[in-house]
Amino acid sequence: MAANVYASATEDDAGGAGRARVLGGATIDCPDVGTNLTTVPEKARPAVDKELAALDEQIAQAYQRLAESAPAIQQDPGVADEKVVGPLEEERTATLDRISGAMEQEGDRPEGLGELADCSVVDSGNASGGPGDGQGDGQGEAGDQGGDGDAGQEQGGGNGGQAGNGPVAADFVDIESVQPNVAEPAESDDASKGTFVSSCGVNENGLFNSDNVIAAPGVANGAHHFHDYIGNQATNAFSSDEELAAADTSCVDQGDKSSYYWPVLRLQNGTEEQDANSPGGGIEGNVGEIVTPKEVTLTFEGNPQGEVTAMPRLLRIITGDAKSFVNGPANANASWSCTGFEDRQLADKYPLCPQGSDVVRTFDFQSCWDGRNTDSANHRTHMAFVDGQGNCPSGFTPVPQLVQRIVYDVDAPSLDDGGATTPLFAVDSFPEQLHKPGTDHGDFINVFDEDLMREMVDCINSGRTCGAGTGGGEQPGDNGGGGKGNGNGGGDKGKGGGDNDNAGGDQQENPSEPPADAPATEEPAGDDATTPPGDEQPEVRASAKDDDAAGAGQGGDGAGRATPDVGTATDDGGQRAAAADSTRPQAVSGGLADTGAQLWPAAVGAVLLVAGVVLLRRVRRA
């Protein structure tokens, strides 16, 4: 899906002739409504979830209109407002009104929600982006595009990549140009130093879909990109808690039926997968050969300041932000590196690994739980990160931290010819997020048998190494990382500490820090948040009350726009129901690659690749 937008404007060049100047490709920028809805009445949740998914679908369709309208926008920049931004804002206004109405039926009507309808067409920075050098100042910053723009994966489309929506050379950096940047919190005498490792395979079963049962329950293609799944084999948008509990698992220890999933990694080599003409796949710009991981390590670790308590059954955690390219880095938690170099972590670049070194992506999940809720309205406020010293925010208690490490045997792409010799690689993404590395994210649903969870907690708190995944395979500690020997260096482990030369620049310096309105203390505040004994399962609810969510959220859309205050309404507890009128799940199981040598078609889903020298004017609806 190309989104190279032609706009005309006059800007004096060196000769004063008033010729147009190239600024780059474009994408759609809208506030993330879901992040701002910190609390939703439980009975309103199915309707609100459905409408939030509709907002994502509207942006995806607007991005496609942006591509299709490029020739007209070249002649008249006002077309972008008329054909793209205007209709999108009208759709969003109606959807936000339905969300407000659903919440009002069960509680108070949120204030200011309608102000989140505003969207804009913005410069992606991709068309002029060159290779990263490890010293950048943000995601996809401009530089000189390497190589012939028509070489490799049709780089002339403005946003690069096989489908014209990324990645570009500027999204990559040589890992050897990056300085070590991993910092670990000092462990106290009371630290829980053990580890528990679960072994659940690498998705050799070929279980994929473009759903997200946490963020968009009951909505087919709610993710708009494909996920790898390991562990629980019944995870899709329509899975009930009972179905997850009864499902088969790919884990060696059958007591772990948890669901672990993340966006697939693809080689943009022209391979046409079975999802090439499917929503979430090629229709939405996610193209190329899906790469099966070489190794996946699932390690549960302790807390630097004290003991951990058991995760509640069916706890849901999302780490990272799939929309961070336009949202900004507030909730981003991507961490990229190479084997042998894991003391160097990249937050917003893909690594170029030397020969003999593999690509590594690491997810360090939040490890502080509010003590009550297995989920929250925005899927964030019931969990939090430790601070730089390893303390949980006030009102939160430590639980085992999932550190998920995924290794890929992929070669460094040839940037000078746009990936023609050695293909580019990228994670799947929402179409408007342009496959940026900073959008990487992981999802987890705890479906551990309670006896096995108690065993995990006892193992971690007693300083032992346990679990079915402790024997054999490439161990993270062998790969140059610091700290506890796992070599991951991200998330709660103080990623980005010290001198950070990882091309992050203006990004959040330490994603493990809690937000400013959630001061960290060693002791949880209030009786409700008292740490339960390590071998007991506390009573939990499915979503947070107003006072539970305070201090844990990381709201705001982070995209340089003032986000209006959005009112919240009180939850009434209970389990989330699936959307009543949802359609059948969209899933693909089995090997996806079509092994023929077909190249990606020039047009997929009304895609138009436009080449030429362009000037992009930021377009906003008045």
Short mmCIF file of C-alpha atoms in Angstrom, two decimals, residues 1-6 22-29 62-64 66-68 70 121-130 139-142 145 149-151 153-172 268 284-285 287 325-326 350 418 424-426 429-437 607-612 614 616:
data_model
loop_
_atom_site.label_atom_id
_atom_site.label_comp_id
_atom_site.label_asym_id
_atom_site.label_seq_id
_atom_site.Cartn_x
_atom_site.Cartn_y
_atom_site.Cartn_z
CA MET A 1 0.00 0.00 0.00
CA ALA A 2 1.73 3.14 -1.16
CA ALA A 3 1.01 6.45 0.47
CA ASN A 4 3.27 8.83 -1.37
CA VAL A 5 1.19 11.99 -1.35
CA TYR A 6 1.72 14.64 -3.99
CA VAL A 22 10.85 16.74 -1.61
CA LEU A 23 9.68 16.18 1.94
CA GLY A 24 8.73 12.50 1.81
CA GLY A 25 5.90 9.95 2.02
CA ALA A 26 2.87 10.26 4.26
CA THR A 27 0.73 8.48 6.77
CA ILE A 28 -2.39 9.04 8.90
CA ASP A 29 -2.10 10.44 12.42
CA ALA A 62 -8.35 6.08 5.20
CA TYR A 63 -4.76 5.01 4.59
CA GLN A 64 -5.91 3.09 1.53
CA LEU A 66 -4.65 8.16 0.79
CA ALA A 67 -2.82 5.82 -1.56
CA GLU A 68 -5.58 5.79 -4.14
CA ALA A 70 -2.24 10.34 -4.63
CA VAL A 121 -2.07 13.53 7.03
CA VAL A 122 1.56 13.81 8.09
CA ASP A 123 4.98 13.40 6.54
CA SER A 124 6.31 9.93 7.34
CA GLY A 125 9.91 10.91 6.66
CA ASN A 126 10.34 7.70 4.70
CA ALA A 127 10.96 8.89 1.16
CA SER A 128 14.17 10.65 2.07
CA GLY A 129 15.23 8.27 4.83
CA GLY A 130 18.74 6.81 4.62
CA GLN A 139 11.92 6.97 14.35
CA GLY A 140 12.56 7.07 10.64
CA GLU A 141 14.32 10.42 10.59
CA ALA A 142 15.28 11.83 7.22
CA GLN A 145 17.95 7.15 0.69
CA GLY A 149 14.83 4.08 -5.62
CA ASP A 150 13.42 1.49 -8.02
CA ALA A 151 15.70 -1.33 -6.94
CA GLN A 153 11.27 -3.81 -3.11
CA GLU A 154 9.88 -0.87 -5.11
CA GLN A 155 11.39 1.86 -2.97
CA GLY A 156 9.95 4.54 -5.23
CA GLY A 157 6.55 4.36 -3.56
CA GLY A 158 7.40 7.00 -1.00
CA ASN A 159 7.20 4.80 2.11
CA GLY A 160 9.40 2.00 0.80
CA GLY A 161 9.07 -1.71 1.27
CA GLN A 162 7.53 -4.47 -0.81
CA ALA A 163 4.02 -3.05 -0.46
CA GLY A 164 4.96 0.62 -0.39
CA ASN A 165 4.38 1.11 3.35
CA GLY A 166 7.83 0.43 4.78
CA PRO A 167 10.39 -0.37 5.92
CA VAL A 168 13.10 1.93 4.55
CA ALA A 169 16.87 2.05 4.94
CA ALA A 170 16.60 4.59 7.77
CA ASP A 171 14.83 1.95 9.88
CA PHE A 172 18.08 -0.06 10.15
CA GLN A 268 10.26 -8.71 1.98
CA GLU A 284 -3.26 -4.13 4.58
CA GLY A 285 0.36 -4.00 3.45
CA VAL A 287 3.56 -8.90 2.76
CA PHE A 325 4.97 5.58 15.29
CA VAL A 326 2.13 8.09 15.48
CA TYR A 350 16.14 -2.83 13.27
CA GLY A 418 16.78 -1.44 -1.43
CA LEU A 424 14.64 -6.20 4.03
CA PHE A 425 12.86 -7.60 7.08
CA ALA A 426 10.17 -6.05 9.27
CA SER A 429 1.97 -3.61 11.68
CA PHE A 430 -1.16 -1.56 11.31
CA PRO A 431 -0.94 -0.17 7.74
CA GLU A 432 -0.40 3.44 8.80
CA GLN A 433 2.41 2.46 11.22
CA LEU A 434 4.72 1.66 8.26
CA HIS A 435 6.37 -1.41 9.86
CA LYS A 436 8.45 0.76 12.16
CA PRO A 437 10.59 -1.26 14.60
CA VAL A 607 -2.90 -0.03 -4.04
CA LEU A 608 -1.33 2.64 -6.27
CA LEU A 609 2.44 3.15 -6.22
CA VAL A 610 3.30 6.66 -7.32
CA ALA A 611 6.85 7.67 -8.28
CA GLY A 612 8.30 11.15 -8.70
CA VAL A 614 7.05 15.47 -4.42
CA LEU A 616 4.11 17.12 1.10
#
